[in-house]
mmCIF file of C-alpha atoms in Angstrom:
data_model
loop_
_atom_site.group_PDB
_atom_site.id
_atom_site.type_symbol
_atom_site.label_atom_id
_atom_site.label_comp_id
_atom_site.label_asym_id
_atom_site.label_seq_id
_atom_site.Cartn_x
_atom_site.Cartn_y
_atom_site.Cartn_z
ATOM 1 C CA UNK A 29 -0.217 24.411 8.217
ATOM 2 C CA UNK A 30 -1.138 24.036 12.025
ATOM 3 C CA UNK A 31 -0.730 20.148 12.508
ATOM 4 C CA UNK A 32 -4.452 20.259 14.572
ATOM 5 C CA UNK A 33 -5.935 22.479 11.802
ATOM 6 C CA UNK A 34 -6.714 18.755 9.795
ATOM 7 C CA UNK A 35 -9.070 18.237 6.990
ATOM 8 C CA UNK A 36 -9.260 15.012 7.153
ATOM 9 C CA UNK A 37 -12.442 13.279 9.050
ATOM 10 C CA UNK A 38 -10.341 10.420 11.052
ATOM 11 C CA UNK A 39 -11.445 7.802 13.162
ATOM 12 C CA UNK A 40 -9.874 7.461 16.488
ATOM 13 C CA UNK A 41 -9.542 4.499 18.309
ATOM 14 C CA UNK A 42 -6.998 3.560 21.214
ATOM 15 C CA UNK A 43 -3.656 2.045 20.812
ATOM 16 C CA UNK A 44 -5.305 -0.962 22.695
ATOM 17 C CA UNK A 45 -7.255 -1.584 20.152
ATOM 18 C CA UNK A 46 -4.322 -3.093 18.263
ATOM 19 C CA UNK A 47 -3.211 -5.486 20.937
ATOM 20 C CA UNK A 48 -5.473 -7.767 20.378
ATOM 21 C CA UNK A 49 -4.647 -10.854 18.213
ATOM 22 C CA UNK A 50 -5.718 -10.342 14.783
ATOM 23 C CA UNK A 51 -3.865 -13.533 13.255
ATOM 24 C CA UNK A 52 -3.985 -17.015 13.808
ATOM 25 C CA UNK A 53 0.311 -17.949 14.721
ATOM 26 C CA UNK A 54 0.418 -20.587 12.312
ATOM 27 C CA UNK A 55 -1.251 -18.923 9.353
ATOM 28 C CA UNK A 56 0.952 -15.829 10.022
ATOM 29 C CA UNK A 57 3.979 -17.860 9.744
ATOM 30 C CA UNK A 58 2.641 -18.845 6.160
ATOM 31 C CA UNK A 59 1.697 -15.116 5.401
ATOM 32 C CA UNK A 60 -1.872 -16.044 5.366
ATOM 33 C CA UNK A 61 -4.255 -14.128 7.143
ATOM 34 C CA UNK A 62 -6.793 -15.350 9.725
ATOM 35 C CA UNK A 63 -9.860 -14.752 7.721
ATOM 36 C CA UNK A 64 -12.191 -16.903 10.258
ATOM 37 C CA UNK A 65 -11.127 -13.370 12.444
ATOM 38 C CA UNK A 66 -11.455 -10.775 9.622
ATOM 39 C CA UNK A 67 -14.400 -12.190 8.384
ATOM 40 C CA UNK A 68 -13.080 -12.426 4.700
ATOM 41 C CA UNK A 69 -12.225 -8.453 4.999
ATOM 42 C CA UNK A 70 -15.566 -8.048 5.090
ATOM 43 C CA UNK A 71 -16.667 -4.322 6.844
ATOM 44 C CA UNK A 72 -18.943 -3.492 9.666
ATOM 45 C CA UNK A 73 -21.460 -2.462 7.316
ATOM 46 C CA UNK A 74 -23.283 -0.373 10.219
ATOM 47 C CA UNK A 75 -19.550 1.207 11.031
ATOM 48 C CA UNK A 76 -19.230 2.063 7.159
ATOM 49 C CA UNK A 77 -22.908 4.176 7.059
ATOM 50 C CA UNK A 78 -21.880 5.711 10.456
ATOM 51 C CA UNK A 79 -18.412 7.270 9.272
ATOM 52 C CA UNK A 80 -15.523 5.841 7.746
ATOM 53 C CA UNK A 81 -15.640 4.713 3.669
ATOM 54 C CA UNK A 82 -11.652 5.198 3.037
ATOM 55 C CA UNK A 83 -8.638 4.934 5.276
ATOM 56 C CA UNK A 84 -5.550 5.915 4.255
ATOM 57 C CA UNK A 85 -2.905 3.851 5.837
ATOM 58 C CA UNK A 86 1.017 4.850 6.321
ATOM 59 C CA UNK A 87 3.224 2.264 7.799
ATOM 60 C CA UNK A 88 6.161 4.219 9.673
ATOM 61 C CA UNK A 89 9.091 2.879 10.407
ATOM 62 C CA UNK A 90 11.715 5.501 11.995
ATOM 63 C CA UNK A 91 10.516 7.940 9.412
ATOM 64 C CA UNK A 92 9.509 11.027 11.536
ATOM 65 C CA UNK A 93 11.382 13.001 9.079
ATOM 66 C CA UNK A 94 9.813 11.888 6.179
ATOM 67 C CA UNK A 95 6.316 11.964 8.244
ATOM 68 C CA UNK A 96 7.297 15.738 9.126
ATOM 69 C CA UNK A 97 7.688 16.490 5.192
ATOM 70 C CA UNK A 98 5.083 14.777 3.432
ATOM 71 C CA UNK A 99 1.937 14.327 6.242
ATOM 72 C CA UNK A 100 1.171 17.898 6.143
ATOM 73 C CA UNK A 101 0.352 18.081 2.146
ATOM 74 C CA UNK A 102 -1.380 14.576 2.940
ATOM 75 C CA UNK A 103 -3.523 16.379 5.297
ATOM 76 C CA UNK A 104 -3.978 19.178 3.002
ATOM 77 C CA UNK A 105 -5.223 17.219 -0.031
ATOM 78 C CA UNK A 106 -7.034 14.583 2.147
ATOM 79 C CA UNK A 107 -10.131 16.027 3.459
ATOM 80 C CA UNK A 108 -13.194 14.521 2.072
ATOM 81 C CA UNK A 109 -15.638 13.258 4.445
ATOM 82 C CA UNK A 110 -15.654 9.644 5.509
ATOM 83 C CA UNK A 111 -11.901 9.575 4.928
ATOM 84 C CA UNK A 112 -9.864 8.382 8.010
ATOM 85 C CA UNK A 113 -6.181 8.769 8.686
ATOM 86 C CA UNK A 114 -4.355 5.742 9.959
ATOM 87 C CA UNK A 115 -0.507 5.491 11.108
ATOM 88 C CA UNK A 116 0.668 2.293 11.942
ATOM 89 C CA UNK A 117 4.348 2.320 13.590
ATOM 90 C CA UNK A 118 6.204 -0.412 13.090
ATOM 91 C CA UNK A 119 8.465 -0.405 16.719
ATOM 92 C CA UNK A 120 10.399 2.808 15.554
ATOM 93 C CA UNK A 121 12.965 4.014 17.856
ATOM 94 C CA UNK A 122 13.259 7.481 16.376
ATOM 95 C CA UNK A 123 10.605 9.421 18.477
ATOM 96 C CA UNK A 124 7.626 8.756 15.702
ATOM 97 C CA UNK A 125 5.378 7.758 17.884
ATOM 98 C CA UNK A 126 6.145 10.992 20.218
ATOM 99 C CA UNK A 127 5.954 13.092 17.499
ATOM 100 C CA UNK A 128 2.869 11.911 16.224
ATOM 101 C CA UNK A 129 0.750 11.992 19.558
ATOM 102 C CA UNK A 130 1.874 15.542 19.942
ATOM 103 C CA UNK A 131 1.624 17.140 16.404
ATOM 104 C CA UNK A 132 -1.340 15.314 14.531
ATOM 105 C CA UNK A 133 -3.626 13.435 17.916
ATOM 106 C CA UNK A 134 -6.557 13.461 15.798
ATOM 107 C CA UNK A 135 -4.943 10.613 13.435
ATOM 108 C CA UNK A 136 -5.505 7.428 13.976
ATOM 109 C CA UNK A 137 -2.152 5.487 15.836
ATOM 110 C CA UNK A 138 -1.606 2.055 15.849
ATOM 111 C CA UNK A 139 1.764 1.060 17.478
ATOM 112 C CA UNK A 140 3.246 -2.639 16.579
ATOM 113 C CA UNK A 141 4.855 -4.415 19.137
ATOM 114 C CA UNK A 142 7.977 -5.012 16.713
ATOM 115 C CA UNK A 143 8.950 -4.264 13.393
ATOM 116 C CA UNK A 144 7.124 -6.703 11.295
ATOM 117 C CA UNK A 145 8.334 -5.489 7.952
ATOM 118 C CA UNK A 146 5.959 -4.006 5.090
ATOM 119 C CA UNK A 147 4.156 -6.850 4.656
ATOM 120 C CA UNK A 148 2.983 -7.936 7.998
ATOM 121 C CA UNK A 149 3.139 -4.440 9.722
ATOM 122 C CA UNK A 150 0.366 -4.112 6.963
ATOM 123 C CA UNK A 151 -1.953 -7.325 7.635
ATOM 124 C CA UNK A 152 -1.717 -6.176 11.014
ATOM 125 C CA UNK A 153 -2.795 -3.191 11.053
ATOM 126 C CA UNK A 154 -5.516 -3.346 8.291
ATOM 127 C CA UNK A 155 -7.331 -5.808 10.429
ATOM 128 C CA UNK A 156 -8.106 -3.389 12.943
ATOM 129 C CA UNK A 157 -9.182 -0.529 10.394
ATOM 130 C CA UNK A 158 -12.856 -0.524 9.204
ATOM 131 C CA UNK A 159 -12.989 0.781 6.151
ATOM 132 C CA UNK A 160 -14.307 -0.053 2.423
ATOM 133 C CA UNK A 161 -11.375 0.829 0.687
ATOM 134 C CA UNK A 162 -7.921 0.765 2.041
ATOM 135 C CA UNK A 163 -5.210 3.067 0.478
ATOM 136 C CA UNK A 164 -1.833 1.638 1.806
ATOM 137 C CA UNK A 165 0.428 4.823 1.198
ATOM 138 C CA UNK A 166 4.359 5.234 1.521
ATOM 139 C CA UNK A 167 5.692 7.411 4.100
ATOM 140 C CA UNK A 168 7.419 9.029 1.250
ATOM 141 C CA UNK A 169 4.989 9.951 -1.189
ATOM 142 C CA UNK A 170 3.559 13.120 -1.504
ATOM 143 C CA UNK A 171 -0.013 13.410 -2.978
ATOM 144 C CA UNK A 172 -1.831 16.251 -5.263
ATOM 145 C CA UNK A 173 -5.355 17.914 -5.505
ATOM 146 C CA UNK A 174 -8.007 15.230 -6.219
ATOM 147 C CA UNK A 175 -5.400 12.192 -5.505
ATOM 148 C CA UNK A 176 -7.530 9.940 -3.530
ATOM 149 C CA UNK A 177 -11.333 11.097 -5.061
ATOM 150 C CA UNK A 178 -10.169 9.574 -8.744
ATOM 151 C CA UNK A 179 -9.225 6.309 -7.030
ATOM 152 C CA UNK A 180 -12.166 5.539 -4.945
ATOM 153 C CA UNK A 181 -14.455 7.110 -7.479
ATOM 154 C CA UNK A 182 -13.296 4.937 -9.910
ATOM 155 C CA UNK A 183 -13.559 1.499 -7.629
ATOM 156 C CA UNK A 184 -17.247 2.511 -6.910
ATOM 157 C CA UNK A 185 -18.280 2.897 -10.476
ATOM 158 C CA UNK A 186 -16.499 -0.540 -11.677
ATOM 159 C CA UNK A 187 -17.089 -3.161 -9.011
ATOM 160 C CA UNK A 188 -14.957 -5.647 -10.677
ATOM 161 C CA UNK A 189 -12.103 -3.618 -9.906
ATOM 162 C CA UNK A 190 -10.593 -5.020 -7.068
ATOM 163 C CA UNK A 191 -7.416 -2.216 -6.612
ATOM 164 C CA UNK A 192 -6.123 0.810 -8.554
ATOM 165 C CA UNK A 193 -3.448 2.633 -8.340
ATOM 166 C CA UNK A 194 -2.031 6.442 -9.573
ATOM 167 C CA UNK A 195 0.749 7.588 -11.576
ATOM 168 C CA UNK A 196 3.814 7.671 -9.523
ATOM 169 C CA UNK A 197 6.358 10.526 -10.595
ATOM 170 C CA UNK A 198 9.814 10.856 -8.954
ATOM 171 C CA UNK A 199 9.647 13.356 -6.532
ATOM 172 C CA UNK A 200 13.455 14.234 -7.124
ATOM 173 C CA UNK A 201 12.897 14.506 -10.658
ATOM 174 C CA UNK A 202 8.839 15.047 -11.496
ATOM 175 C CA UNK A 203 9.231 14.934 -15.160
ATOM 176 C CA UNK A 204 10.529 11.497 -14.865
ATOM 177 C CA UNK A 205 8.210 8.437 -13.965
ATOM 178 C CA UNK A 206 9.587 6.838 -10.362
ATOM 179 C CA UNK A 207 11.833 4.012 -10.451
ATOM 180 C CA UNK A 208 9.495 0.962 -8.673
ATOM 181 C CA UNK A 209 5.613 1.728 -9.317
ATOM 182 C CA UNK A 210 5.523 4.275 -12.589
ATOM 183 C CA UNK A 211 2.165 3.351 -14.147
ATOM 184 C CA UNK A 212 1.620 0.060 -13.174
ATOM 185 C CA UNK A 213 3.281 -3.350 -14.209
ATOM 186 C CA UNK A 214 3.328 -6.795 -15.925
ATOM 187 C CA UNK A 215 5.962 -9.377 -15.773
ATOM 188 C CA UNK A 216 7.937 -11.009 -18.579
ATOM 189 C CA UNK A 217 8.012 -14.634 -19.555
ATOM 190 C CA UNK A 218 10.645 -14.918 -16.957
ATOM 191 C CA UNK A 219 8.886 -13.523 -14.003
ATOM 192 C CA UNK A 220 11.019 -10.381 -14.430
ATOM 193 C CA UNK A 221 8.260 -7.924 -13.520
ATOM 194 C CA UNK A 222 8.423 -4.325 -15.281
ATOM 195 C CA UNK A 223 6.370 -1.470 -14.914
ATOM 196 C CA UNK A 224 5.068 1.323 -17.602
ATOM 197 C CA UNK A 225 7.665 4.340 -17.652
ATOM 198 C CA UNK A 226 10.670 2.440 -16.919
ATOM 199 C CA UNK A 227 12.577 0.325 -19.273
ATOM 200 C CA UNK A 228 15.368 -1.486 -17.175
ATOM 201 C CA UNK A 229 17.079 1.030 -14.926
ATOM 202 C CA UNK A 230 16.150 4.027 -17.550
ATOM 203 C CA UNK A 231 13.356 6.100 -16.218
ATOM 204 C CA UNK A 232 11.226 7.317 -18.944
ATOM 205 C CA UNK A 233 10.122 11.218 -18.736
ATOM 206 C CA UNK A 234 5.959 11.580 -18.614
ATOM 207 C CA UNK A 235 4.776 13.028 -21.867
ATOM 208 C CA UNK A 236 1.195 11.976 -21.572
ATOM 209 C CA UNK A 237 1.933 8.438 -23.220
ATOM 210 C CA UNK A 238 0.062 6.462 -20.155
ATOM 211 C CA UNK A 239 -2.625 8.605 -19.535
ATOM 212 C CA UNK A 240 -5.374 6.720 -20.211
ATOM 213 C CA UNK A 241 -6.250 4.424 -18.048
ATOM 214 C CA UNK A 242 -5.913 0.736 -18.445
ATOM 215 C CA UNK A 243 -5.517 -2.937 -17.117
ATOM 216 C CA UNK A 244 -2.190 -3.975 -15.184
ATOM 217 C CA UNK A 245 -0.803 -7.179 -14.429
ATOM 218 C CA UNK A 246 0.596 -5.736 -10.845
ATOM 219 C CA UNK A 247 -0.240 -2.242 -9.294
ATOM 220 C CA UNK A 248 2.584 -0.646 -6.745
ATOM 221 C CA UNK A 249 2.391 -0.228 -3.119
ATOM 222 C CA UNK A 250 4.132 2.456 -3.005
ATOM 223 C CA UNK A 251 0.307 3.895 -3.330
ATOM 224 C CA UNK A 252 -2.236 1.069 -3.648
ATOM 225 C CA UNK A 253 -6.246 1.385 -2.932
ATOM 226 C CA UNK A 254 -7.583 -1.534 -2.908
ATOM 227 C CA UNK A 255 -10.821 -2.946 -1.464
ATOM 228 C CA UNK A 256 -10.422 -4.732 2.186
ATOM 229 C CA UNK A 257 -13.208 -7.377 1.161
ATOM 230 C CA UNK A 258 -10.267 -7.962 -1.980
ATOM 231 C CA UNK A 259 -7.282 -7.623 0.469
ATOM 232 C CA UNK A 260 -8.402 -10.198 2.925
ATOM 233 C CA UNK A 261 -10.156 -12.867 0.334
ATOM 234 C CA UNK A 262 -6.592 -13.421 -1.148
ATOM 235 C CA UNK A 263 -5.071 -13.637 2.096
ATOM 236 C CA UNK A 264 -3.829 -10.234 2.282
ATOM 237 C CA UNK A 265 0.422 -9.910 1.976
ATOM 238 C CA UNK A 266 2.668 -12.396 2.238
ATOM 239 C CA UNK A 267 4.296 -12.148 5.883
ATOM 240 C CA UNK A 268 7.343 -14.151 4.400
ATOM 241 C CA UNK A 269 8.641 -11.585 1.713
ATOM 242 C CA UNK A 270 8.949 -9.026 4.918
ATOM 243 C CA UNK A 271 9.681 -5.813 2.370
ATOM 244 C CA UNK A 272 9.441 -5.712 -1.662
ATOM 245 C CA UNK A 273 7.726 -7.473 -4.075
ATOM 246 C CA UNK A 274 5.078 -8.412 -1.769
ATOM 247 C CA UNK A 275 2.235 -6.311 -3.781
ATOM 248 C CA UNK A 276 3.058 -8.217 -6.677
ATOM 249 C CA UNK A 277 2.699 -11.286 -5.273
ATOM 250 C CA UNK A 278 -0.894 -10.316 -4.048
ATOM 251 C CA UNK A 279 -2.067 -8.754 -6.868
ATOM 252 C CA UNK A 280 -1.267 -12.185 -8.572
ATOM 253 C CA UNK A 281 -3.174 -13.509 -6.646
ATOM 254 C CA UNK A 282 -5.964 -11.297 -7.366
ATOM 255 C CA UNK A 283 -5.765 -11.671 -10.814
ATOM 256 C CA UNK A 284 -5.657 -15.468 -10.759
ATOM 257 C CA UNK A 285 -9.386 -15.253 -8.258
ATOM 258 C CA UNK A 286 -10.835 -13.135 -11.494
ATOM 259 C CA UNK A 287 -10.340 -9.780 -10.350
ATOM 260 C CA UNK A 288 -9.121 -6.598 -12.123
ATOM 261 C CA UNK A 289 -6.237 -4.237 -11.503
ATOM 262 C CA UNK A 290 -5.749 -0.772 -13.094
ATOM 263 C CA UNK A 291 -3.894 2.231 -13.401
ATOM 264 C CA UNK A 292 -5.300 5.516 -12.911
ATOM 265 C CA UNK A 293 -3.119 8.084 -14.188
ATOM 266 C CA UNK A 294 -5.800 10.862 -13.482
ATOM 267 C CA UNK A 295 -4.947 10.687 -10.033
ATOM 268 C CA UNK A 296 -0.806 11.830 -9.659
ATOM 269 C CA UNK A 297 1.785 10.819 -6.613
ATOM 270 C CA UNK A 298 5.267 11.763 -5.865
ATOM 271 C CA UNK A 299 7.536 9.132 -4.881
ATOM 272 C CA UNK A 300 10.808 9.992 -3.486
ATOM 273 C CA UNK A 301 11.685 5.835 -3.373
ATOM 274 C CA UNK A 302 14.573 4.317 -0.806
ATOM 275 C CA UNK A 303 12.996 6.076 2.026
ATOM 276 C CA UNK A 304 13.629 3.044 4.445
ATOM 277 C CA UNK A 305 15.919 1.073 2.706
ATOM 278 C CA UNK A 306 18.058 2.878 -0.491
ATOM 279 C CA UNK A 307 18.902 0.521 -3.552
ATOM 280 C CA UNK A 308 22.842 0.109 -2.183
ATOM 281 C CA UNK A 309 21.542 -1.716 0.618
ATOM 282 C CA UNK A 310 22.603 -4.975 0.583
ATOM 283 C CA UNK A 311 19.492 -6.225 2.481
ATOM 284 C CA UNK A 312 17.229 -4.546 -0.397
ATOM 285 C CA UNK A 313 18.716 -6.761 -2.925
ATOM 286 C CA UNK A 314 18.200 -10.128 -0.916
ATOM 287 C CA UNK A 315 14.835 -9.594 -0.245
ATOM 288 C CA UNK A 316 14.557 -8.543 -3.823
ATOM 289 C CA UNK A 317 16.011 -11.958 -5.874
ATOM 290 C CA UNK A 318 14.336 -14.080 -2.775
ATOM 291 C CA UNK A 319 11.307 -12.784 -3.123
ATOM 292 C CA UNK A 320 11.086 -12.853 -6.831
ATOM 293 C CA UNK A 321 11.853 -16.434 -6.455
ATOM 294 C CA UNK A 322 9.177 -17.085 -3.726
ATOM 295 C CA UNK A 323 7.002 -15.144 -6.124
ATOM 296 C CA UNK A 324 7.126 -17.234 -8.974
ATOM 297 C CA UNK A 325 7.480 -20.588 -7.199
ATOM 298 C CA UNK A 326 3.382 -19.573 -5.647
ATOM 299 C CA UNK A 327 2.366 -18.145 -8.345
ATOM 300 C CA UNK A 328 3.812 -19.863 -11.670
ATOM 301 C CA UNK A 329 1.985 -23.585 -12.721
ATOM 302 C CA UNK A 330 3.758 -26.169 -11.792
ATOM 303 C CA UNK A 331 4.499 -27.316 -15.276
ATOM 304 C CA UNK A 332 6.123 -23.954 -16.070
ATOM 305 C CA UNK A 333 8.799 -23.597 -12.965
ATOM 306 C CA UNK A 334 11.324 -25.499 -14.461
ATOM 307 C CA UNK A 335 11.704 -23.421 -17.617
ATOM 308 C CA UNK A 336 11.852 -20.292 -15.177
ATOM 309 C CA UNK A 337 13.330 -21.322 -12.176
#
């Protein structure tokens, strides 16, 4: 595919655009956003008739090569109207940013000052993206015909519905579910969270059992649409979990203001998983327990955290 040849109807803005101060210091420090700023998430509603309903948002960081694999088949299976394409670089040092400006200048760019992790790389750079629904996508997942349509479609039929997400297959092995987002999740008594097509470290092959589509405690964000009025009224992600488990922790949150969460296995992703960080790395497994802990210690009544913790 010719990398200008793009489907996709994008919204271009300038990189200064980003520069400006989206979060109040002190409530970033918390992980909270700035919602005085971002208006509760709420969208330029005369932006959102004028062009952009979707934006599908990558955070990069030093993954040209993954970028180089999986953008064009993004591109490819991305192209309804009022769908924008949004990269947001996270400081990466290994000529993304280049690469980008030169093969694909009708996306959307934001560049980050620093690497601010998954979680606020994210708040970030959502607060500068108009759009209804927000579709925060891994750099490693590679989508399939009709991907995106069956997750918006279904948020603007059921308006209680305040994210969805598809059914994530391993991309090394596609009969198998993927290891971290499957079908959606729930936690245990415990805290331990779990997720449909994965029992422990045993990957369970897809043979239709989760195909209908149905309620989940947590949805991943490995490939999470969710609505930026929903994002920003729970506070958006936590800054302090930097990487992993931070989608859980906000869809907890979601559930606990009323709102719904569901899988959509209509709608199918590939997940290759460990793209950034692999599940040897010793990092990975800090921010892992820590932020399970963190999890459950916002989350969890009070009276409960000293059976659990």
């Amino acid at each position: 595919m010719e990398p200008n040849n793009t489907k996709a109807s994008v919204d271009i803005n300038t990189t200064d655009k980003t520069k400006a101060d989206a979060f109040n210091t002190d409530k970033t420090k918390a992980g909270v956003v700035d919602k005085d700023k971002t208006k509760a998430g709420a969208v330029d509603k005369d932006k959102s008739k004028a062009g952009i309903k979707t934006a599908v948002v990558i955070l990069n960081w030093n993954g040209k090569a993954l970028m180089e694999q999986y953008l064009p088949v993004l591109i490819e299976h991305t192209g309804s109207p009022g769908v924008s394409l949004v990269v947001a670089d996270n400081a990466s040092t290994d000529g993304s940013v280049e690469w980008l400006k030169a093969s694909y200048p009708a996306i959307q760019l934001i560049c980050l000052e620093q690497n601010y992790g998954f979680a606020e790389g994210y708040n970030r750079a959502l607060a500068s993206v108009e759009a209804e629904y927000l579709v925060l996508l891994n750099s490693d997942v590679q989508v399939s015909p009709n991907w995106l349509e069956v997750l918006t479609d279904y948020l603007d039929e059921h308006p209680e519905v305040a994210a969805c997400q598809p059914k994530i297959l391993s991309l090394k092995q596609p009969d198998y579910f993927e290891h971290a987002g499957a079908c959606g999740g729930f936690i245990d008594a415990l805290g331990y969270p779990f997720c449909r097509g994965r029992i422990q470290e045993y990957l369970e092959t897809d043979q239709g059992q989760y195909d209908q589509s149905c309620d989940v405690f947590w949805a991943s964000g490995a490939c999470l649409c969710i609505r930026r009025e929903d994002y920003f009224s729970a506070g958006g992600l936590d800054a302090r979990f930097f990487a992993h488990m931070e989608e859980i922790d906000l869809c907890w949150r979601l559930r606990k203001l009323g709102r719904r969460l569901v899988c959509l296995p209509a709608s199918v992703v590939y997940h290759l998983g460990g793209g950034t960080l692999n599940k040897e790395n010793a990092h990975k497994t800090f921010l892992n327990f820590r932020n399970n802990l963190l999890m459950l210690y916002k989350n969890l009544p009070q009276g409960r955290l000293f059976g659990v913790m």
